[in-house]
PDB file of C-alpha atoms in Angstrom:
ATOM      1  CA  MET A 126     103.166  68.350 132.536  1.00 45.00           C
ATOM      2  CA  ALA A 127     103.564  69.894 129.119  1.00 46.00           C
ATOM      3  CA  ILE A 128     101.938  73.226 128.537  1.00 44.00           C
ATOM      4  CA  ARG A 129     100.247  73.764 125.185  1.00 46.00           C
ATOM      5  CA  LEU A 130      99.089  77.322 124.753  1.00 44.00           C
ATOM      6  CA  ARG A 131      98.406  79.350 121.643  1.00 47.00           C
ATOM      7  CA  SER A 132      98.317  83.080 121.732  1.00 45.00           C
ATOM      8  CA  MET A 133      96.034  84.929 119.369  1.00 46.00           C
ATOM      9  CA  GLY A 134      98.305  87.975 119.549  1.00 48.00           C
ATOM     10  CA  ARG A 135     100.412  89.222 116.694  1.00 50.00           C
ATOM     11  CA  GLY A 136     103.200  86.884 115.729  1.00 47.00           C
ATOM     12  CA  LEU A 137     103.346  84.842 118.974  1.00 46.00           C
ATOM     13  CA  ARG A 138     102.728  81.127 119.539  1.00 49.00           C
ATOM     14  CA  ILE A 139     103.418  79.324 122.822  1.00 46.00           C
ATOM     15  CA  ARG A 140     103.655  75.556 122.677  1.00 49.00           C
ATOM     16  CA  SER A 141     105.161  73.073 125.139  1.00 50.00           C
ATOM     17  CA  GLY A 142     106.550  75.808 127.345  1.00 51.00           C
ATOM     18  CA  THR A 143     108.359  77.646 124.532  1.00 51.00           C
ATOM     19  CA  PHE A 144     107.306  80.411 122.235  1.00 47.00           C
ATOM     20  CA  THR A 145     108.281  81.057 118.673  1.00 49.00           C
ATOM     21  CA  PRO A 146     107.849  84.462 117.068  1.00 50.00           C
ATOM     22  CA  ILE A 147     106.193  84.353 113.687  1.00 47.00           C
ATOM     23  CA  HIS A 148     107.510  86.955 111.282  1.00 47.00           C
ATOM     24  CA  PHE A 149     105.074  88.568 108.945  1.00 43.00           C
ATOM     25  CA  GLN A 150     106.522  89.865 105.696  1.00 47.00           C
ATOM     26  CA  LYS A 151     104.846  92.317 103.438  1.00 47.00           C
ATOM     27  CA  ASN A 152     104.759  91.792  99.754  1.00 50.00           C
ATOM     28  CA  PRO A 153     107.791  93.767  98.435  1.00 46.00           C
ATOM     29  CA  GLY A 154     105.885  94.892  95.372  1.00 47.00           C
ATOM     30  CA  THR A 155     102.984  96.158  97.482  1.00 46.00           C
ATOM     31  CA  ALA A 156     105.295  97.986  99.872  1.00 46.00           C
ATOM     32  CA  ALA A 157     107.195  99.618  97.008  1.00 47.00           C
ATOM     33  CA  ALA A 158     103.984 100.678  95.311  1.00 46.00           C
ATOM     34  CA  ALA A 159     102.668 102.165  98.555  1.00 48.00           C
ATOM     35  CA  GLY A 160     105.932 104.063  99.081  1.00 50.00           C
ATOM     36  CA  TYR A 161     105.887 105.348  95.529  1.00 50.00           C
ATOM     37  CA  GLY A 162     102.312 106.580  95.914  1.00 55.00           C
ATOM     38  CA  SER A 163     102.950 108.489  99.137  1.00 68.00           C
ATOM     39  CA  SER A 164     106.217 109.966  97.886  1.00 68.00           C
ATOM     40  CA  GLY A 165     104.615 110.814  94.548  1.00 71.00           C
ATOM     41  CA  ASN A 166     101.943 112.826  96.338  1.00 85.00           C
ATOM     42  CA  ARG A 167     104.706 114.587  98.234  1.00 89.00           C
ATOM     43  CA  PHE A 168     106.479 115.503  94.994  1.00 89.00           C
ATOM     44  CA  ILE A 169     103.236 116.920  93.580  1.00 91.00           C
ATOM     45  CA  LEU A 170     102.706 118.968  96.734  1.00 94.00           C
ATOM     46  CA  PHE A 171     106.217 120.419  96.550  1.00 95.00           C
ATOM     47  CA  PHE A 172     105.784 121.132  92.838  1.00 93.00           C
ATOM     48  CA  PHE A 173     102.631 123.184  93.400  1.00 95.00           C
ATOM     49  CA  ALA A 174     104.232 124.953  96.356  1.00 95.00           C
ATOM     50  CA  GLY A 175     107.108 125.953  94.075  1.00 94.00           C
ATOM     51  CA  LEU A 176     104.632 126.945  91.362  1.00 93.00           C
ATOM     52  CA  LEU A 177     102.854 129.345  93.719  1.00 95.00           C
ATOM     53  CA  ALA A 178     106.173 130.731  94.951  1.00 93.00           C
ATOM     54  CA  GLY A 179     107.371 131.248  91.387  1.00 90.00           C
ATOM     55  CA  THR A 180     104.174 133.033  90.414  1.00 89.00           C
ATOM     56  CA  ALA A 181     104.465 135.344  93.408  1.00 90.00           C
ATOM     57  CA  ALA A 182     108.151 136.016  92.710  1.00 87.00           C
ATOM     58  CA  ALA A 183     107.475 136.796  89.048  1.00 84.00           C
ATOM     59  CA  ASN A 184     104.753 139.274  89.965  1.00 82.00           C
ATOM     60  CA  PHE A 185     107.035 140.916  92.512  1.00 82.00           C
ATOM     61  CA  LEU A 186     110.051 141.063  90.162  1.00 77.00           C
ATOM     62  CA  HIS A 187     108.125 141.625  86.940  1.00 70.00           C
ATOM     63  CA  ALA A 188     110.080 144.724  85.904  1.00 66.00           C
ATOM     64  CA  SER A 189     113.497 143.090  86.242  1.00 68.00           C
ATOM     65  CA  LEU A 190     112.373 139.926  84.450  1.00 71.00           C
ATOM     66  CA  SER A 191     110.793 141.663  81.466  1.00 65.00           C
ATOM     67  CA  ASP A 192     114.070 142.209  79.595  1.00 66.00           C
ATOM     68  CA  GLN A 193     115.190 138.618  80.147  1.00 67.00           C
ATOM     69  CA  ALA A 194     111.793 137.365  79.019  1.00 65.00           C
ATOM     70  CA  GLY A 195     111.986 139.443  75.847  1.00 63.00           C
ATOM     71  CA  TYR A 196     115.403 137.981  75.041  1.00 62.00           C
ATOM     72  CA  TYR A 197     114.179 134.435  75.684  1.00 66.00           C
ATOM     73  CA  LEU A 198     111.062 134.881  73.568  1.00 66.00           C
ATOM     74  CA  ASN A 199     113.166 136.346  70.765  1.00 66.00           C
ATOM     75  CA  LEU A 200     115.394 133.252  70.778  1.00 66.00           C
ATOM     76  CA  LEU A 201     112.395 130.957  70.624  1.00 66.00           C
ATOM     77  CA  SER A 202     110.774 132.850  67.787  1.00 65.00           C
ATOM     78  CA  HIS A 203     113.952 132.795  65.640  1.00 68.00           C
ATOM     79  CA  GLN A 204     114.917 129.199  66.346  1.00 71.00           C
ATOM     80  CA  SER A 205     113.385 128.025  63.066  1.00 67.00           C
ATOM     81  CA  ASP A 206     115.686 130.407  61.146  1.00 74.00           C
ATOM     82  CA  LEU A 207     118.850 128.551  62.188  1.00 77.00           C
ATOM     83  CA  GLY A 208     120.944 126.828  59.540  1.00 83.00           C
ATOM     84  CA  ARG A 209     121.563 123.095  59.502  1.00 86.00           C
ATOM     85  CA  SER A 210     124.977 123.311  61.146  1.00 88.00           C
ATOM     86  CA  GLU A 211     123.626 125.626  63.847  1.00 86.00           C
ATOM     87  CA  GLN A 212     120.723 123.259  64.489  1.00 87.00           C
ATOM     88  CA  LEU A 213     123.099 120.319  64.835  1.00 91.00           C
ATOM     89  CA  ALA A 214     125.256 122.292  67.256  1.00 91.00           C
ATOM     90  CA  LEU A 215     122.170 123.268  69.247  1.00 89.00           C
ATOM     91  CA  PHE A 216     121.029 119.642  69.311  1.00 92.00           C
ATOM     92  CA  GLY A 217     124.416 118.569  70.682  1.00 93.00           C
ATOM     93  CA  ASP A 218     124.319 121.223  73.406  1.00 93.00           C
ATOM     94  CA  ILE A 219     120.757 120.376  74.460  1.00 92.00           C
ATOM     95  CA  CYS A 220     121.355 116.630  74.388  1.00 94.00           C
ATOM     96  CA  ARG A 221     124.517 116.950  76.490  1.00 95.00           C
ATOM     97  CA  GLN A 222     122.732 119.138  79.026  1.00 93.00           C
ATOM     98  CA  ARG A 223     119.776 116.749  79.318  1.00 93.00           C
ATOM     99  CA  ILE A 224     122.074 113.728  79.754  1.00 93.00           C
ATOM    100  CA  ILE A 225     123.952 115.520  82.553  1.00 93.00           C
ATOM    101  CA  GLU A 226     120.648 116.311  84.254  1.00 90.00           C
ATOM    102  CA  VAL A 227     119.548 112.672  84.018  1.00 90.00           C
ATOM    103  CA  LEU A 228     122.872 111.426  85.412  1.00 88.00           C
ATOM    104  CA  ILE A 229     122.666 113.854  88.339  1.00 90.00           C
ATOM    105  CA  ALA A 230     119.121 112.687  89.120  1.00 89.00           C
ATOM    106  CA  TRP A 231     120.217 109.053  88.913  1.00 86.00           C
ATOM    107  CA  LEU A 232     123.155 109.698  91.280  1.00 87.00           C
ATOM    108  CA  ILE A 233     120.784 111.404  93.712  1.00 88.00           C
ATOM    109  CA  GLY A 234     118.622 108.283  93.584  1.00 85.00           C
ATOM    110  CA  LEU A 235     121.576 106.240  94.837  1.00 83.00           C
ATOM    111  CA  THR A 236     121.815 108.181  98.094  1.00 84.00           C
ATOM    112  CA  ALA A 237     119.852 107.762 101.311  1.00 84.00           C
ATOM    113  CA  TYR A 238     118.484 111.285 100.855  1.00 88.00           C
ATOM    114  CA  ALA A 239     116.886 110.644  97.482  1.00 89.00           C
ATOM    115  CA  VAL A 240     113.314 111.512  98.523  1.00 89.00           C
ATOM    116  CA  PRO A 241     114.179 114.855 100.234  1.00 91.00           C
ATOM    117  CA  CYS A 242     116.414 115.831  97.317  1.00 92.00           C
ATOM    118  CA  PHE A 243     113.714 114.993  94.785  1.00 92.00           C
ATOM    119  CA  CYS A 244     111.259 117.059  96.837  1.00 93.00           C
ATOM    120  CA  VAL A 245     113.626 120.025  96.563  1.00 94.00           C
ATOM    121  CA  LEU A 246     114.008 119.417  92.821  1.00 92.00           C
ATOM    122  CA  SER A 247     110.217 119.243  92.435  1.00 92.00           C
ATOM    123  CA  ALA A 248     109.848 122.564  94.238  1.00 94.00           C
ATOM    124  CA  GLY A 249     112.584 124.095  92.090  1.00 92.00           C
ATOM    125  CA  PHE A 250     110.935 122.856  88.912  1.00 92.00           C
ATOM    126  CA  GLY A 251     107.601 124.271  90.033  1.00 92.00           C
ATOM    127  CA  LEU A 252     109.312 127.570  90.857  1.00 92.00           C
ATOM    128  CA  SER A 253     110.809 127.848  87.374  1.00 88.00           C
ATOM    129  CA  VAL A 254     107.500 126.929  85.714  1.00 90.00           C
ATOM    130  CA  GLY A 255     105.675 129.555  87.786  1.00 90.00           C
ATOM    131  CA  VAL A 256     108.175 132.257  86.877  1.00 87.00           C
ATOM    132  CA  VAL A 257     108.242 131.434  83.155  1.00 85.00           C
ATOM    133  CA  LEU A 258     104.470 131.087  82.869  1.00 87.00           C
ATOM    134  CA  SER A 259     103.838 134.361  84.705  1.00 86.00           C
ATOM    135  CA  VAL A 260     106.377 136.266  82.618  1.00 83.00           C
ATOM    136  CA  MET A 261     105.018 134.843  79.370  1.00 83.00           C
ATOM    137  CA  THR A 262     101.510 135.806  80.427  1.00 84.00           C
ATOM    138  CA  GLY A 263     102.739 139.319  81.139  1.00 80.00           C
ATOM    139  CA  GLN A 264     104.399 139.513  77.736  1.00 78.00           C
ATOM    140  CA  LYS A 265     101.703 137.888  75.575  1.00 79.00           C
ATOM    141  CA  GLY A 266      98.558 138.311  77.649  1.00 83.00           C
ATOM    142  CA  ILE A 267      95.921 135.675  77.053  1.00 85.00           C
ATOM    143  CA  LEU A 268      98.273 133.816  74.687  1.00 84.00           C
ATOM    144  CA  GLY A 269     100.809 133.300  77.484  1.00 84.00           C
ATOM    145  CA  LEU A 270      99.510 129.893  78.531  1.00 87.00           C
ATOM    146  CA  PRO A 271      99.188 128.505  74.963  1.00 88.00           C
ATOM    147  CA  PHE A 272     102.670 129.806  74.158  1.00 86.00           C
ATOM    148  CA  PHE A 273     104.097 128.183  77.279  1.00 87.00           C
ATOM    149  CA  LEU A 274     102.461 124.842  76.447  1.00 89.00           C
ATOM    150  CA  ALA A 275     103.759 125.091  72.891  1.00 88.00           C
ATOM    151  CA  SER A 276     107.279 125.790  74.191  1.00 86.00           C
ATOM    152  CA  VAL A 277     107.415 122.412  75.971  1.00 88.00           C
ATOM    153  CA  MET A 278     105.770 120.362  73.213  1.00 89.00           C
ATOM    154  CA  PRO A 279     106.270 117.675  72.031  1.00 90.00           C
ATOM    155  CA  GLN A 280     109.424 116.961  74.056  1.00 92.00           C
ATOM    156  CA  ALA A 281     107.441 116.858  77.305  1.00 93.00           C
ATOM    157  CA  PHE A 282     105.909 113.531  76.223  1.00 94.00           C
ATOM    158  CA  LEU A 283     109.428 112.076  76.204  1.00 94.00           C
ATOM    159  CA  TYR A 284     110.978 113.818  79.212  1.00 94.00           C
ATOM    160  CA  VAL A 285     108.120 113.165  81.646  1.00 92.00           C
ATOM    161  CA  PRO A 286     108.409 109.337  81.461  1.00 92.00           C
ATOM    162  CA  VAL A 287     112.174 109.610  81.966  1.00 92.00           C
ATOM    163  CA  TRP A 288     111.799 111.682  85.125  1.00 89.00           C
ATOM    164  CA  CYS A 289     109.014 109.453  86.451  1.00 88.00           C
ATOM    165  CA  LEU A 290     111.316 106.468  85.986  1.00 87.00           C
ATOM    166  CA  LEU A 291     114.170 108.244  87.792  1.00 86.00           C
ATOM    167  CA  LEU A 292     111.869 109.172  90.667  1.00 86.00           C
ATOM    168  CA  MET A 293     110.666 105.576  90.941  1.00 85.00           C
ATOM    169  CA  TRP A 294     114.245 104.281  91.064  1.00 80.00           C
ATOM    170  CA  GLY A 295     115.120 106.805  93.766  1.00 78.00           C
ATOM    171  CA  ILE A 296     112.082 105.956  95.900  1.00 79.00           C
ATOM    172  CA  ARG A 297     112.754 102.220  95.684  1.00 77.00           C
ATOM    173  CA  ARG A 298     116.428 102.738  96.577  1.00 62.00           C
ATOM    174  CA  ASN A 299     117.266 100.727  93.498  1.00 55.00           C
ATOM    175  CA  GLY A 300     120.367 102.271  91.993  1.00 54.00           C
ATOM    176  CA  ARG A 301     121.018  99.374  89.661  1.00 62.00           C
ATOM    177  CA  LEU A 302     120.693 100.624  86.138  1.00 60.00           C
ATOM    178  CA  ARG A 303     120.501  97.785  83.667  1.00 67.00           C
ATOM    179  CA  ILE A 304     121.681  98.220  80.106  1.00 74.00           C
ATOM    180  CA  PRO A 305     118.208  97.998  78.448  1.00 83.00           C
ATOM    181  CA  ALA A 306     116.816 100.612  80.849  1.00 81.00           C
ATOM    182  CA  LEU A 307     119.843 102.849  80.260  1.00 78.00           C
ATOM    183  CA  LEU A 308     119.466 102.591  76.494  1.00 85.00           C
ATOM    184  CA  LEU A 309     115.759 103.388  76.765  1.00 89.00           C
ATOM    185  CA  VAL A 310     116.422 106.472  78.909  1.00 90.00           C
ATOM    186  CA  LEU A 311     119.150 107.709  76.545  1.00 88.00           C
ATOM    187  CA  ALA A 312     116.914 107.129  73.537  1.00 93.00           C
ATOM    188  CA  PHE A 313     114.120 109.173  75.127  1.00 95.00           C
ATOM    189  CA  VAL A 314     116.553 111.966  76.027  1.00 95.00           C
ATOM    190  CA  ALA A 315     118.002 112.077  72.503  1.00 94.00           C
ATOM    191  CA  ALA A 316     114.527 112.040  70.952  1.00 96.00           C
ATOM    192  CA  GLY A 317     113.383 114.822  73.299  1.00 95.00           C
ATOM    193  CA  SER A 318     116.425 116.912  72.386  1.00 94.00           C
ATOM    194  CA  ALA A 319     115.673 116.435  68.701  1.00 94.00           C
ATOM    195  CA  CYS A 320     112.072 117.524  69.298  1.00 93.00           C
ATOM    196  CA  GLU A 321     113.303 120.697  70.991  1.00 90.00           C
ATOM    197  CA  VAL A 322     115.385 121.623  67.957  1.00 90.00           C
ATOM    198  CA  TRP A 323     113.343 120.475  64.964  1.00 90.00           C
ATOM    199  CA  LEU A 324     109.704 120.032  66.020  1.00 89.00           C
ATOM    200  CA  ASN A 325     109.201 122.577  68.775  1.00 88.00           C
ATOM    201  CA  PRO A 326     109.494 125.606  66.411  1.00 86.00           C
ATOM    202  CA  TYR A 327     106.416 124.391  64.508  1.00 86.00           C
ATOM    203  CA  PHE A 328     104.398 124.249  67.716  1.00 85.00           C
ATOM    204  CA  LEU A 329     105.533 127.764  68.604  1.00 80.00           C
ATOM    205  CA  SER A 330     104.565 129.044  65.169  1.00 79.00           C
ATOM    206  CA  MET A 331     100.980 127.914  65.803  1.00 79.00           C
ATOM    207  CA  THR A 332     100.665 130.426  68.631  1.00 73.00           C
ATOM    208  CA  GLY A 333     101.977 133.286  66.567  1.00 60.00           C
TER     209      GLY A 333
END
């Protein structure tokens, strides 16, 4: 006599003496979005951990960092005095450095350790921000924060989308870089480099 049973359990159906597993598949877009959200929170956590560590390190090593900070601030304040040829040379150096950084991040995204590596990079970025912000505050007092914000404007509006895109590629394990996306990333990097050379000095001049 044939047996006709149906199990209400997950993915199992028994009919006529045999059972057939039913495979449930998640929506790939939903799974990727969920992974990006959890990993994005992790990156933010590591960034703020690095920020706190950088602030503590700057306060502990304030005396040794003061001279370096003075040299850095002097370069920023005299950047607008550069000639055209010097500005073009500076643009080339900055653009080359930013492209190398983007390529390194993209190569990291191709590996199986993309998320841990990006966590380390997030902590390192937070560490550098904490150190620079603390030193600038020590040098300029209450104007430290406005000066720091001015030092990353307006290029931050171009670099942040690039790094968010690189993080998303790394989280999704999607190393394929199509030509339109590559051109868009390079255009943003070149525009950000130009902002660092020609527009950023005007923002710095607003803070005195």
